[in-house]
Amino acid sequence: MAAGAHVRECTARQLRKQYFSAWRTLCCMNSNSSLLTQEPPLKDFTEDVRRNVSICWYRTKLPPGVLKELHAKSDVKAAVQTLGYLMFLLVPAAGAIWCFNYGPWWGCLLLLFMYGVVSSFLINAVHELGHGTVFKTKILNDVFCHLFAFLGWINHELFASSHIRHHRYTLHPPDDLEVTLPIRLIVWNALKDGIINPRHPIWAIRNTWRIAKGDFRGEWELTLYPESDAASRWIPVRWARAMLIGHAGVLLVSLYFGQWIIPILVSGNGIFGSILFFFCNNTQHVGLQDNTADFRMCCRTFYLNPLARFLYWQMNYHIEHHMYAAVPCYHLHRLHNLIKHDLPPTPNGLIAVWTEIIAILKKQEKDPTYQHVPQLPSTAAPAMQRRSARRAMVADA
């Protein structure tokens, strides 16, 4: 579908939504006038309530019935991904504990580094499980999300509130401040800190302690959790306190038994081996466009080898993930094959994608306003222009 036709179709759909939303509001006013003064709890409303704006995103058309197949969740496929990832965590962790007690010392360091490479991707595990799209059985998503969030010092409650808006308003400030452009990356620091970074757990503990005290800072946190909404703030505060108590318990028990290697493994995520995570995760939006309603212009997809793709929870297919966020990670490869005719050329591997990114970053050093416009193949629908994206934002009642 051409970009102009897409905008007209979306605008008409949004206007219909505006009409029916206004009608529902008028009906509700007759029975419950408190709706005019009470804002729904944070977890129960979308940004359409807080900011009366919606973006009509371009999405590649799929054959009839295919999207339903792609949306289908499987506990078996989820177990392969989740338990497989957990195995990649446990094997080097168990080996490091063995070497700590029986030697050799260099084996312990090597296995700690291997564990760090895997544990650096805990945020991606929390991200996918937090979407609720991995397991068909909902409680399994919740259990593993909490487990991985604990190991990674991740406040999944705060992250979820932010990430809902990131998907709804991807790179449209001020409605999405989870990622803002331009992104400044210092590759040398990544190489240095990606081997060993003892400051990371210190930062994680301080940040968790801050949230545990109810100390929310910065424009984005205060947007997600305004000071006037104490009830919504309690949710991330409670989890921050649970993490502090849990990690303190692990530390005390481990030191009592003389196993100080265990707190390094359980509570020291980020000290070792985050280099692969840096070069995978920082590809997603860097150098691309903001204020566009076309995920092909603001997200990046690239190919990875099967092992790295597994550890990264398939997030190298990032255009696909944003375009159809309800598709489980284990179906993104199939989705990519179905729509790749409508996508920019896909870089093959980390070297290829970072060659592209570094070239963009060099241009941005000379011209801070520069934003890369990915080239689409002749088989693709035209890109949504940034001005078209602004036209596609219409007010809801």
PDB file of C-alpha atoms in Angstrom, residues 58-161:
ATOM      1  CA  TYR A  58       2.951   1.327   8.652  1.00  0.00           C
ATOM      2  CA  ARG A  59       2.959  -2.479   8.763  1.00  0.00           C
ATOM      3  CA  THR A  60       3.794  -4.847   5.934  1.00  0.00           C
ATOM      4  CA  LYS A  61       0.737  -6.800   4.829  1.00  0.00           C
ATOM      5  CA  LEU A  62       0.746 -10.534   5.559  1.00  0.00           C
ATOM      6  CA  PRO A  63      -1.177 -13.330   3.798  1.00  0.00           C
ATOM      7  CA  PRO A  64      -4.596 -14.098   5.340  1.00  0.00           C
ATOM      8  CA  GLY A  65      -4.374 -16.306   8.411  1.00  0.00           C
ATOM      9  CA  VAL A  66      -0.593 -16.063   8.722  1.00  0.00           C
ATOM     10  CA  LEU A  67      -0.588 -13.461  11.484  1.00  0.00           C
ATOM     11  CA  LYS A  68      -2.779 -15.704  13.644  1.00  0.00           C
ATOM     12  CA  GLU A  69      -0.228 -18.506  13.195  1.00  0.00           C
ATOM     13  CA  LEU A  70       2.637 -16.171  14.066  1.00  0.00           C
ATOM     14  CA  HIS A  71       0.848 -14.947  17.187  1.00  0.00           C
ATOM     15  CA  ALA A  72       0.325 -18.502  18.466  1.00  0.00           C
ATOM     16  CA  LYS A  73       2.289 -19.112  21.680  1.00  0.00           C
ATOM     17  CA  SER A  74       3.791 -22.502  22.482  1.00  0.00           C
ATOM     18  CA  ASP A  75       4.904 -23.719  25.903  1.00  0.00           C
ATOM     19  CA  VAL A  76       7.214 -26.220  24.179  1.00  0.00           C
ATOM     20  CA  LYS A  77       9.001 -23.623  22.045  1.00  0.00           C
ATOM     21  CA  ALA A  78       9.065 -21.285  25.036  1.00  0.00           C
ATOM     22  CA  ALA A  79      10.673 -23.981  27.184  1.00  0.00           C
ATOM     23  CA  VAL A  80      13.373 -24.557  24.568  1.00  0.00           C
ATOM     24  CA  GLN A  81      14.212 -20.844  24.564  1.00  0.00           C
ATOM     25  CA  THR A  82      13.848 -20.165  28.291  1.00  0.00           C
ATOM     26  CA  LEU A  83      15.257 -23.371  29.772  1.00  0.00           C
ATOM     27  CA  GLY A  84      17.958 -23.400  27.111  1.00  0.00           C
ATOM     28  CA  TYR A  85      19.011 -19.905  28.121  1.00  0.00           C
ATOM     29  CA  LEU A  86      18.885 -20.920  31.788  1.00  0.00           C
ATOM     30  CA  MET A  87      21.142 -23.891  30.992  1.00  0.00           C
ATOM     31  CA  PHE A  88      23.666 -21.545  29.357  1.00  0.00           C
ATOM     32  CA  LEU A  89      23.661 -19.634  32.650  1.00  0.00           C
ATOM     33  CA  LEU A  90      23.876 -22.620  34.987  1.00  0.00           C
ATOM     34  CA  VAL A  91      26.636 -24.610  33.268  1.00  0.00           C
ATOM     35  CA  PRO A  92      29.403 -21.960  33.487  1.00  0.00           C
ATOM     36  CA  ALA A  93      28.117 -20.913  36.935  1.00  0.00           C
ATOM     37  CA  ALA A  94      28.411 -24.475  38.244  1.00  0.00           C
ATOM     38  CA  GLY A  95      31.832 -24.802  36.629  1.00  0.00           C
ATOM     39  CA  ALA A  96      33.014 -21.563  38.235  1.00  0.00           C
ATOM     40  CA  ILE A  97      31.879 -22.773  41.678  1.00  0.00           C
ATOM     41  CA  TRP A  98      33.714 -26.080  41.137  1.00  0.00           C
ATOM     42  CA  CYS A  99      36.922 -24.350  40.066  1.00  0.00           C
ATOM     43  CA  PHE A 100      36.650 -21.921  42.977  1.00  0.00           C
ATOM     44  CA  ASN A 101      36.676 -24.859  45.399  1.00  0.00           C
ATOM     45  CA  TYR A 102      38.966 -27.307  43.592  1.00  0.00           C
ATOM     46  CA  GLY A 103      40.879 -25.264  41.013  1.00  0.00           C
ATOM     47  CA  PRO A 104      42.389 -24.228  38.772  1.00  0.00           C
ATOM     48  CA  TRP A 105      41.962 -20.516  39.498  1.00  0.00           C
ATOM     49  CA  TRP A 106      42.305 -19.574  35.839  1.00  0.00           C
ATOM     50  CA  GLY A 107      39.428 -21.940  35.052  1.00  0.00           C
ATOM     51  CA  CYS A 108      37.269 -20.035  37.530  1.00  0.00           C
ATOM     52  CA  LEU A 109      38.066 -16.723  35.798  1.00  0.00           C
ATOM     53  CA  LEU A 110      37.367 -18.165  32.356  1.00  0.00           C
ATOM     54  CA  LEU A 111      34.026 -19.597  33.453  1.00  0.00           C
ATOM     55  CA  LEU A 112      33.084 -16.337  35.186  1.00  0.00           C
ATOM     56  CA  PHE A 113      33.685 -14.548  31.893  1.00  0.00           C
ATOM     57  CA  MET A 114      31.580 -17.104  30.008  1.00  0.00           C
ATOM     58  CA  TYR A 115      28.813 -16.680  32.572  1.00  0.00           C
ATOM     59  CA  GLY A 116      29.046 -12.914  32.143  1.00  0.00           C
ATOM     60  CA  VAL A 117      28.646 -13.175  28.377  1.00  0.00           C
ATOM     61  CA  VAL A 118      25.362 -15.046  28.858  1.00  0.00           C
ATOM     62  CA  SER A 119      24.040 -13.103  31.862  1.00  0.00           C
ATOM     63  CA  SER A 120      24.503  -9.797  30.031  1.00  0.00           C
ATOM     64  CA  PHE A 121      21.454 -10.775  27.967  1.00  0.00           C
ATOM     65  CA  LEU A 122      19.191 -11.086  31.038  1.00  0.00           C
ATOM     66  CA  ILE A 123      17.512  -7.809  30.095  1.00  0.00           C
ATOM     67  CA  ASN A 124      16.479  -9.350  26.765  1.00  0.00           C
ATOM     68  CA  ALA A 125      14.988 -12.336  28.582  1.00  0.00           C
ATOM     69  CA  VAL A 126      13.057 -10.002  30.896  1.00  0.00           C
ATOM     70  CA  HIS A 127      11.985  -7.942  27.893  1.00  0.00           C
ATOM     71  CA  GLU A 128      10.496 -10.914  26.044  1.00  0.00           C
ATOM     72  CA  LEU A 129       8.891 -12.546  29.069  1.00  0.00           C
ATOM     73  CA  GLY A 130       7.544  -9.160  30.120  1.00  0.00           C
ATOM     74  CA  HIS A 131       5.762  -8.894  26.780  1.00  0.00           C
ATOM     75  CA  GLY A 132       3.880 -12.035  27.835  1.00  0.00           C
ATOM     76  CA  THR A 133       4.416 -13.599  24.420  1.00  0.00           C
ATOM     77  CA  VAL A 134       6.864 -16.405  25.247  1.00  0.00           C
ATOM     78  CA  PHE A 135       4.840 -19.014  27.170  1.00  0.00           C
ATOM     79  CA  LYS A 136       1.227 -19.800  26.442  1.00  0.00           C
ATOM     80  CA  THR A 137       0.789 -20.413  30.187  1.00  0.00           C
ATOM     81  CA  LYS A 138       0.804 -16.909  31.655  1.00  0.00           C
ATOM     82  CA  ILE A 139       2.195 -17.812  35.071  1.00  0.00           C
ATOM     83  CA  LEU A 140       5.340 -19.239  33.453  1.00  0.00           C
ATOM     84  CA  ASN A 141       6.035 -15.890  31.798  1.00  0.00           C
ATOM     85  CA  ASP A 142       5.703 -14.236  35.206  1.00  0.00           C
ATOM     86  CA  VAL A 143       7.851 -16.766  37.100  1.00  0.00           C
ATOM     87  CA  PHE A 144      10.795 -16.646  34.708  1.00  0.00           C
ATOM     88  CA  CYS A 145      10.480 -12.888  34.259  1.00  0.00           C
ATOM     89  CA  HIS A 146      10.867 -12.435  38.027  1.00  0.00           C
ATOM     90  CA  LEU A 147      13.771 -14.908  38.182  1.00  0.00           C
ATOM     91  CA  PHE A 148      15.776 -13.273  35.404  1.00  0.00           C
ATOM     92  CA  ALA A 149      14.934  -9.777  36.662  1.00  0.00           C
ATOM     93  CA  PHE A 150      16.276 -10.704  40.102  1.00  0.00           C
ATOM     94  CA  LEU A 151      19.527 -12.075  38.685  1.00  0.00           C
ATOM     95  CA  GLY A 152      20.034  -8.983  36.544  1.00  0.00           C
ATOM     96  CA  TRP A 153      19.089  -6.295  39.097  1.00  0.00           C
ATOM     97  CA  ILE A 154      16.309  -5.325  36.665  1.00  0.00           C
ATOM     98  CA  ASN A 155      13.212  -3.514  37.875  1.00  0.00           C
ATOM     99  CA  HIS A 156      10.887  -5.191  35.417  1.00  0.00           C
ATOM    100  CA  GLU A 157       7.904  -3.203  36.704  1.00  0.00           C
ATOM    101  CA  LEU A 158       9.497   0.124  35.849  1.00  0.00           C
ATOM    102  CA  PHE A 159      10.817  -1.282  32.584  1.00  0.00           C
ATOM    103  CA  ALA A 160       7.367  -2.545  31.579  1.00  0.00           C
ATOM    104  CA  SER A 161       5.774   0.872  32.115  1.00  0.00           C
TER     105      SER A 161
END
